[in-house]
Each structure stands twice: as structure tokens, then as C-alpha cells.
PDB file of C-alpha atoms in Angstrom:
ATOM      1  CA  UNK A 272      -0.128  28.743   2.969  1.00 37.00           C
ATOM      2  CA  UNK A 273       2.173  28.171   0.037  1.00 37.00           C
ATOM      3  CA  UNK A 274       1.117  27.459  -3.790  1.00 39.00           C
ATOM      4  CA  UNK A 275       1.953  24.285  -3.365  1.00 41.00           C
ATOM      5  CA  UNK A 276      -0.006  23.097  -0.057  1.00 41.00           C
ATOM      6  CA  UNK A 277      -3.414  24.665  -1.966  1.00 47.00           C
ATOM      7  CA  UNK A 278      -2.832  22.661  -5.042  1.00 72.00           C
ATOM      8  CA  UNK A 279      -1.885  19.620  -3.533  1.00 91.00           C
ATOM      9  CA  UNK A 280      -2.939  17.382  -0.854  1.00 96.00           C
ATOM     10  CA  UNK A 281      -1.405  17.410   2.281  1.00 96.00           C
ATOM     11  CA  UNK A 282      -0.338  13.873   3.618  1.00 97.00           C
ATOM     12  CA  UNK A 283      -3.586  14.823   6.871  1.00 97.00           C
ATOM     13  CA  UNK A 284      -5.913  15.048   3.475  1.00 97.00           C
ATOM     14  CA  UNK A 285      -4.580  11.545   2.142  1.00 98.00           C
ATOM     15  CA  UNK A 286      -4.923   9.891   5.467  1.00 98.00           C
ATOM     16  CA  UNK A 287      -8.682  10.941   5.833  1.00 97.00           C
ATOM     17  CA  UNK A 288      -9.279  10.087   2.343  1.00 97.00           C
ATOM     18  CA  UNK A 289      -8.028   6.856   2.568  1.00 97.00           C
ATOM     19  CA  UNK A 290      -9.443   6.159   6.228  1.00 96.00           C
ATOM     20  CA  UNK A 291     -13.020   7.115   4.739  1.00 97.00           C
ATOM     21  CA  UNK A 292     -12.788   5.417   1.566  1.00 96.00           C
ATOM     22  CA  UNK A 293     -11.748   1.739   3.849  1.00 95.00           C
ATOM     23  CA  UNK A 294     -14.239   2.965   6.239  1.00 94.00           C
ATOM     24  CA  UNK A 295     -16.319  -0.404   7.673  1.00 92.00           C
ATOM     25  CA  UNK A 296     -13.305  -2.608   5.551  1.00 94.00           C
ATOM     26  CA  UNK A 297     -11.698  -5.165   8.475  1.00 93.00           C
ATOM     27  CA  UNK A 298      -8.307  -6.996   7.395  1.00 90.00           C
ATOM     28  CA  UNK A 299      -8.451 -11.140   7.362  1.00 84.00           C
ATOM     29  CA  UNK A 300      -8.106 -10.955  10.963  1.00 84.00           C
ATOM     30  CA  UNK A 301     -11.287  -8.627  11.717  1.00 88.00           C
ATOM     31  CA  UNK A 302      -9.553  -5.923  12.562  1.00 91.00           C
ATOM     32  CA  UNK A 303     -10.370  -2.130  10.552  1.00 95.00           C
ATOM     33  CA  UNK A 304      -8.463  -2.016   8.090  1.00 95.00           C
ATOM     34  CA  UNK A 305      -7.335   1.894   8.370  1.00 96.00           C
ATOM     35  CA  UNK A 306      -4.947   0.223  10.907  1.00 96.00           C
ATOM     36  CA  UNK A 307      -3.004  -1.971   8.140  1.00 96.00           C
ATOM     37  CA  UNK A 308      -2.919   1.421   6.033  1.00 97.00           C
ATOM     38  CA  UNK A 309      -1.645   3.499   8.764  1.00 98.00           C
ATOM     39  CA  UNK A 310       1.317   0.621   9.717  1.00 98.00           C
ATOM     40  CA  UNK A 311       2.331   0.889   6.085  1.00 98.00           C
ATOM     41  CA  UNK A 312       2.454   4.792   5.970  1.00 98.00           C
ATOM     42  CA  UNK A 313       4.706   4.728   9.655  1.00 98.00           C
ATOM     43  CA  UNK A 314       6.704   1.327   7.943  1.00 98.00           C
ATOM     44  CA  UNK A 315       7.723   4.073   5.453  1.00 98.00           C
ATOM     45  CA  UNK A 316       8.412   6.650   6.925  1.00 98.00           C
ATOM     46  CA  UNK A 317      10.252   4.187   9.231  1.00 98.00           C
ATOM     47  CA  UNK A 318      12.395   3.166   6.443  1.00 98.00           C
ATOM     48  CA  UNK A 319      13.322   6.570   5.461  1.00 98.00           C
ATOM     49  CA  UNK A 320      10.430   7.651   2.987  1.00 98.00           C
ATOM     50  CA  UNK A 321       9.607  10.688   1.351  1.00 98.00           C
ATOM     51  CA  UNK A 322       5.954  12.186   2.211  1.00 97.00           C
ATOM     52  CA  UNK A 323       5.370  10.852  -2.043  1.00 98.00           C
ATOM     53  CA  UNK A 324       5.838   7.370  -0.672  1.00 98.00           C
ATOM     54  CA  UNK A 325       4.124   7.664   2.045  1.00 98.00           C
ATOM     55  CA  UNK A 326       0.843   9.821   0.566  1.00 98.00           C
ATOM     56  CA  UNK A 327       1.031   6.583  -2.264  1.00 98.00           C
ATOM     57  CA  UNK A 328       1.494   4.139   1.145  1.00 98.00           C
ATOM     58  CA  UNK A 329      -2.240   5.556   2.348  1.00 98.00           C
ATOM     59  CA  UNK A 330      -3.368   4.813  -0.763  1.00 98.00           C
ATOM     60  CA  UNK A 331      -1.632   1.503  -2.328  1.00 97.00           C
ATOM     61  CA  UNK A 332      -5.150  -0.691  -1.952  1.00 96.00           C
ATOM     62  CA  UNK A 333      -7.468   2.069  -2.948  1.00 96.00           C
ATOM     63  CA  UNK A 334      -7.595   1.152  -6.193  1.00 95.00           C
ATOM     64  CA  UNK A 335      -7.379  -2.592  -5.995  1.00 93.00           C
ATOM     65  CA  UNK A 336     -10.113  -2.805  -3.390  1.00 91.00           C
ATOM     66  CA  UNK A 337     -12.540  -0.672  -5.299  1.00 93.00           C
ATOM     67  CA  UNK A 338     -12.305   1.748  -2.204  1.00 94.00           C
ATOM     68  CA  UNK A 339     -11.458   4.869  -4.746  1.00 96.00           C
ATOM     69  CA  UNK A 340     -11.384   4.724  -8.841  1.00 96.00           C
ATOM     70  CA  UNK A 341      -8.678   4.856 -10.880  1.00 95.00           C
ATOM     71  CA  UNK A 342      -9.990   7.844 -12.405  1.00 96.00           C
ATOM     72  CA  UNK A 343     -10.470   9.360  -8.875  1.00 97.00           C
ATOM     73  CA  UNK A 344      -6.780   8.510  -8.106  1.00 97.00           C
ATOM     74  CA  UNK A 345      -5.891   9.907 -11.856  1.00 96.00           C
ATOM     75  CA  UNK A 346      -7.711  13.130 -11.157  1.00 96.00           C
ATOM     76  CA  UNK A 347      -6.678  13.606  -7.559  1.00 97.00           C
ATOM     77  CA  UNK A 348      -4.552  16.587  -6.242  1.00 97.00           C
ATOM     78  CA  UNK A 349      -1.495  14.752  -6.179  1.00 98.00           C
ATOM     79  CA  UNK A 350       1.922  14.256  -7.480  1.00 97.00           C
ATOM     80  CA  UNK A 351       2.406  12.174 -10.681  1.00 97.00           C
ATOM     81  CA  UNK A 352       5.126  10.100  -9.018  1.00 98.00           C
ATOM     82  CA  UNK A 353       2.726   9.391  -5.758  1.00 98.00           C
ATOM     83  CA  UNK A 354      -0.166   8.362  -8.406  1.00 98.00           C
ATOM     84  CA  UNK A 355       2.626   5.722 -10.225  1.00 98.00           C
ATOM     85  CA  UNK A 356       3.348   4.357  -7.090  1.00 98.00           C
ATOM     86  CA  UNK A 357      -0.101   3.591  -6.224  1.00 98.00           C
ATOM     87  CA  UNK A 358      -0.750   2.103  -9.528  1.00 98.00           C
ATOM     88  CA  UNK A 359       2.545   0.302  -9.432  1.00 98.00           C
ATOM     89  CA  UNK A 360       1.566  -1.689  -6.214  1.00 98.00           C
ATOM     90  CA  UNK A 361      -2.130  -2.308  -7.208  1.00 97.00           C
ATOM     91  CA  UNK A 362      -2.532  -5.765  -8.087  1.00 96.00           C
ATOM     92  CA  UNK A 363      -4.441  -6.735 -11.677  1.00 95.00           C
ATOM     93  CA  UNK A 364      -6.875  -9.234 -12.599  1.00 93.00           C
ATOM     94  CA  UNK A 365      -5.067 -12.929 -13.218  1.00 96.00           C
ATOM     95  CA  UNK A 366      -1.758 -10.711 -13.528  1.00 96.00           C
ATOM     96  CA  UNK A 367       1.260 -13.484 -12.774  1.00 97.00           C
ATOM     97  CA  UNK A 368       3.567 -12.524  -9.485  1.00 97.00           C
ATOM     98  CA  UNK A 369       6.361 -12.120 -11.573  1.00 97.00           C
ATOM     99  CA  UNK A 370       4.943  -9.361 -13.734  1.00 98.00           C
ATOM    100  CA  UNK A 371       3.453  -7.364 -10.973  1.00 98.00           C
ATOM    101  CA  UNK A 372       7.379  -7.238  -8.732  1.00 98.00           C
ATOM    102  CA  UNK A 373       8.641  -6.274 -12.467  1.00 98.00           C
ATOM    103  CA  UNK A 374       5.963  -3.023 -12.596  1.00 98.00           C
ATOM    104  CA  UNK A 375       7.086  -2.707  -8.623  1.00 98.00           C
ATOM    105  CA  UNK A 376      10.666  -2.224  -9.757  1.00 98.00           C
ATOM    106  CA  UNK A 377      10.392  -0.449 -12.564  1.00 98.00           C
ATOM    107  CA  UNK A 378       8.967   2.222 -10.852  1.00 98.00           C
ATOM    108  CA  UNK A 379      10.672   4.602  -8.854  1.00 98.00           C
ATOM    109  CA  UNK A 380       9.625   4.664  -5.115  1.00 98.00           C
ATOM    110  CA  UNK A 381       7.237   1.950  -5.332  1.00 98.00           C
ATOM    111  CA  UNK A 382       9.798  -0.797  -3.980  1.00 98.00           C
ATOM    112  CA  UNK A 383       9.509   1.111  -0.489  1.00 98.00           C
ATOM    113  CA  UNK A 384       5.893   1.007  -0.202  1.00 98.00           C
ATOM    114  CA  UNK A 385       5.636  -2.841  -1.177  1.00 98.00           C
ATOM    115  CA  UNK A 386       8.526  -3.412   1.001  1.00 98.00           C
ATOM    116  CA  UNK A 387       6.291  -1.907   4.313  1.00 98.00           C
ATOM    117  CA  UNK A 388       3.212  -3.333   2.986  1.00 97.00           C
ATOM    118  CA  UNK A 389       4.753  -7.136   3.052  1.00 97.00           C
ATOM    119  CA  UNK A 390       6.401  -6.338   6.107  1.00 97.00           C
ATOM    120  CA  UNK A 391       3.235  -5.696   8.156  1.00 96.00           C
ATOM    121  CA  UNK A 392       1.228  -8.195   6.174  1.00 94.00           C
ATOM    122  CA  UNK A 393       4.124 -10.706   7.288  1.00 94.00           C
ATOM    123  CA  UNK A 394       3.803  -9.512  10.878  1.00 94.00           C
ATOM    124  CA  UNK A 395       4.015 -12.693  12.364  1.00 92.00           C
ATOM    125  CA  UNK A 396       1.467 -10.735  15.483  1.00 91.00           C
ATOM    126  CA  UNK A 397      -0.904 -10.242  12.786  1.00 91.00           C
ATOM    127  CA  UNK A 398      -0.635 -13.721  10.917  1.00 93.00           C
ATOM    128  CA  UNK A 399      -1.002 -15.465  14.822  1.00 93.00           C
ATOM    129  CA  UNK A 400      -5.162 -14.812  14.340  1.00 92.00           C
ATOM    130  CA  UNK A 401      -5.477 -16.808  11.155  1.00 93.00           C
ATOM    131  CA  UNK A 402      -6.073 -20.202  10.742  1.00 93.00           C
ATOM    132  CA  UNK A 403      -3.017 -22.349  10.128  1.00 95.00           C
ATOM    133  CA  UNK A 404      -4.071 -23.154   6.683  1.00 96.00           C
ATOM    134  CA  UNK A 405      -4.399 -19.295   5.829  1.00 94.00           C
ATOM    135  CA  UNK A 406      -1.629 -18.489   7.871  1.00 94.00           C
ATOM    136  CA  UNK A 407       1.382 -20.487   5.973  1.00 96.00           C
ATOM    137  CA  UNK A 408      -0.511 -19.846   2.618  1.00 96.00           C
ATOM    138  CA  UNK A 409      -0.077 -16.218   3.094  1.00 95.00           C
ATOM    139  CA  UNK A 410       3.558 -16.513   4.568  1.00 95.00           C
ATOM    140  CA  UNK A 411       4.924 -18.533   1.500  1.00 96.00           C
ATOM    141  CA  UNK A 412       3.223 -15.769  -1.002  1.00 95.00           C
ATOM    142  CA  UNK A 413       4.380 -12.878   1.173  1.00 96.00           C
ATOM    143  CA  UNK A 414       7.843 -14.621   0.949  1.00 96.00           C
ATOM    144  CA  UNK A 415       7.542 -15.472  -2.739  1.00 96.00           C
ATOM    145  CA  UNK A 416       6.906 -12.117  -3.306  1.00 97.00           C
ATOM    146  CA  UNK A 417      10.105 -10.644  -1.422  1.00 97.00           C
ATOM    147  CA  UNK A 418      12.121 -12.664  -3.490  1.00 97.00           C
ATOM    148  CA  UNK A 419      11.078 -11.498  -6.778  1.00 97.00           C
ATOM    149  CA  UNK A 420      10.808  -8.058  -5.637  1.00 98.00           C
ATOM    150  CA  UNK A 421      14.953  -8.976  -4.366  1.00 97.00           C
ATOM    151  CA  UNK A 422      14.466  -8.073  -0.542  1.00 96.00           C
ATOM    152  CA  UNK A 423      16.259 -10.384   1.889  1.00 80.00           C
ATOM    153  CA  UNK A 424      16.080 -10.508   5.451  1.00 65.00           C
ATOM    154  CA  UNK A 425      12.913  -8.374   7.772  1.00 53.00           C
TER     155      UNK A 425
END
């Protein structure tokens, strides 16, 4: 084992941290959410991610669902940049759209991890269980939000 895999945690230790700390959480459609968490982590590695990006993709709702503390993710065994990414995608209190894609972009890494998180939120597979009320309010925020955070296209 090298110095670094004893000081930090290994992307196995962020999956079971984050599975546990969602554990008995279901998505709008019902459905656990561990699975939304682990299509984020693959839609980053997918995209060419670095295991930083995709440790931060485990986590990016910790901290906004009250799953884990800040000061838990502040105090955690992991890298500075992975800890910035997770605060960059967590969401405040009455914070305008505009502001939180600025804090995405300012911060290196972070526009990866939103990018997979809209993407599977977006999934029109997943969206099909909603209501049709819920289902085209969430599409025109998801798609508000890829154009401020500049993405185009899937």
C-alpha cells in the first residue's frame, strides 16, 4: 500500500460512504437514489474524468441533501480539489441559477461533474415516470441550467 492510498480515500471508500450516507433516499421517481449517484460517477468517467471528479461525482448531493456535513466533507480524507468540486456543485439556500453555474465554472473540474449530473437527471428514461407537470418543469430548469453553465447538445 502506498502513502498515498493510507492517507486518502480510495474511490471503493467514497462509493460506500456516499451509498450509506443516501441509504433509504429514493430519487423523484422512487427509485434509491445510490443509483442516480452511481450514473453520475460512470457519466464521468464516461466523459473522460479523473478519479478527483469522480470521488467529488459520489459525493456532489452530500452536502446539499444533509446526507454528510460540510464539516464532515471539510475534514474528510480527501483531496482539496475533490472537496471544491463538491462544494462547487452543492446548491445554496435562495442562491439565483446564474450565481451557482458562475461558482460551477470558476472551479476547476466541477463543470464535468454538473455536466453528468444534468445529463442523467435529463435522462429522458428517467423523466418518462414523472408527471407531465414535473416532467417539463424539470426539463426547462435542467436546460436553463446547461445554458448558463455553456454546454450545447447531449
Amino acid at each position: 500500500m502506498t502513502e498515498i492510498s493510507r492517507t486518502s480515500l480510495t474511490l471503493a471508500e467514497v462509493e460506500a460512504v456516499a451509498r450509506a450516507a443516501h441509504g433509504g433516499q429514493t430519487d423523484k421517481a422512487g427509485r434509491p437514489y445510490a443509483e442516480h449517484l452511481q450514473a453520475v460517477a460512470e457519466g464521468v468517467r464516461a466523459r473522460a474524468g479523473d478519479e478527483e471528479q469522480i470521488a467529488a461525482a459520489w459525493l456532489h448531493d452530500a452536502v446539499e441533501d444533509d446526507a454528510l456535513s460540510a464539516r464532515w466533507l471539510e475534514e474528510a480524507a480527501l483531496s482539496r480539489r475533490t472537496k471544491d468540486i463538491v462544494l462547487a456543485v452543492t446548491k445554496r439556500a435562495g442562491e439565483p441559477p446564474e450565481a451557482y453555474a458562475a461558482r460551477i465554472l470558476a472551479t476547476p473540474g466541477a463543470l464535468l461533474v454538473k455536466e453528468a449530473d444534468l445529463a442523467h437527471n435529463a435522462d429522458p428514461a428517467r423523466l418518462a415516470v414523472l408527471d407531465e407537470a414535473t416532467r417539463t418543469r424539470l426539463t426547462e430548469k435542467y436546460a436553463g441550467m446547461r445554458a448558463l453553465l455553456g454546454l450545447v447538445g447531449d
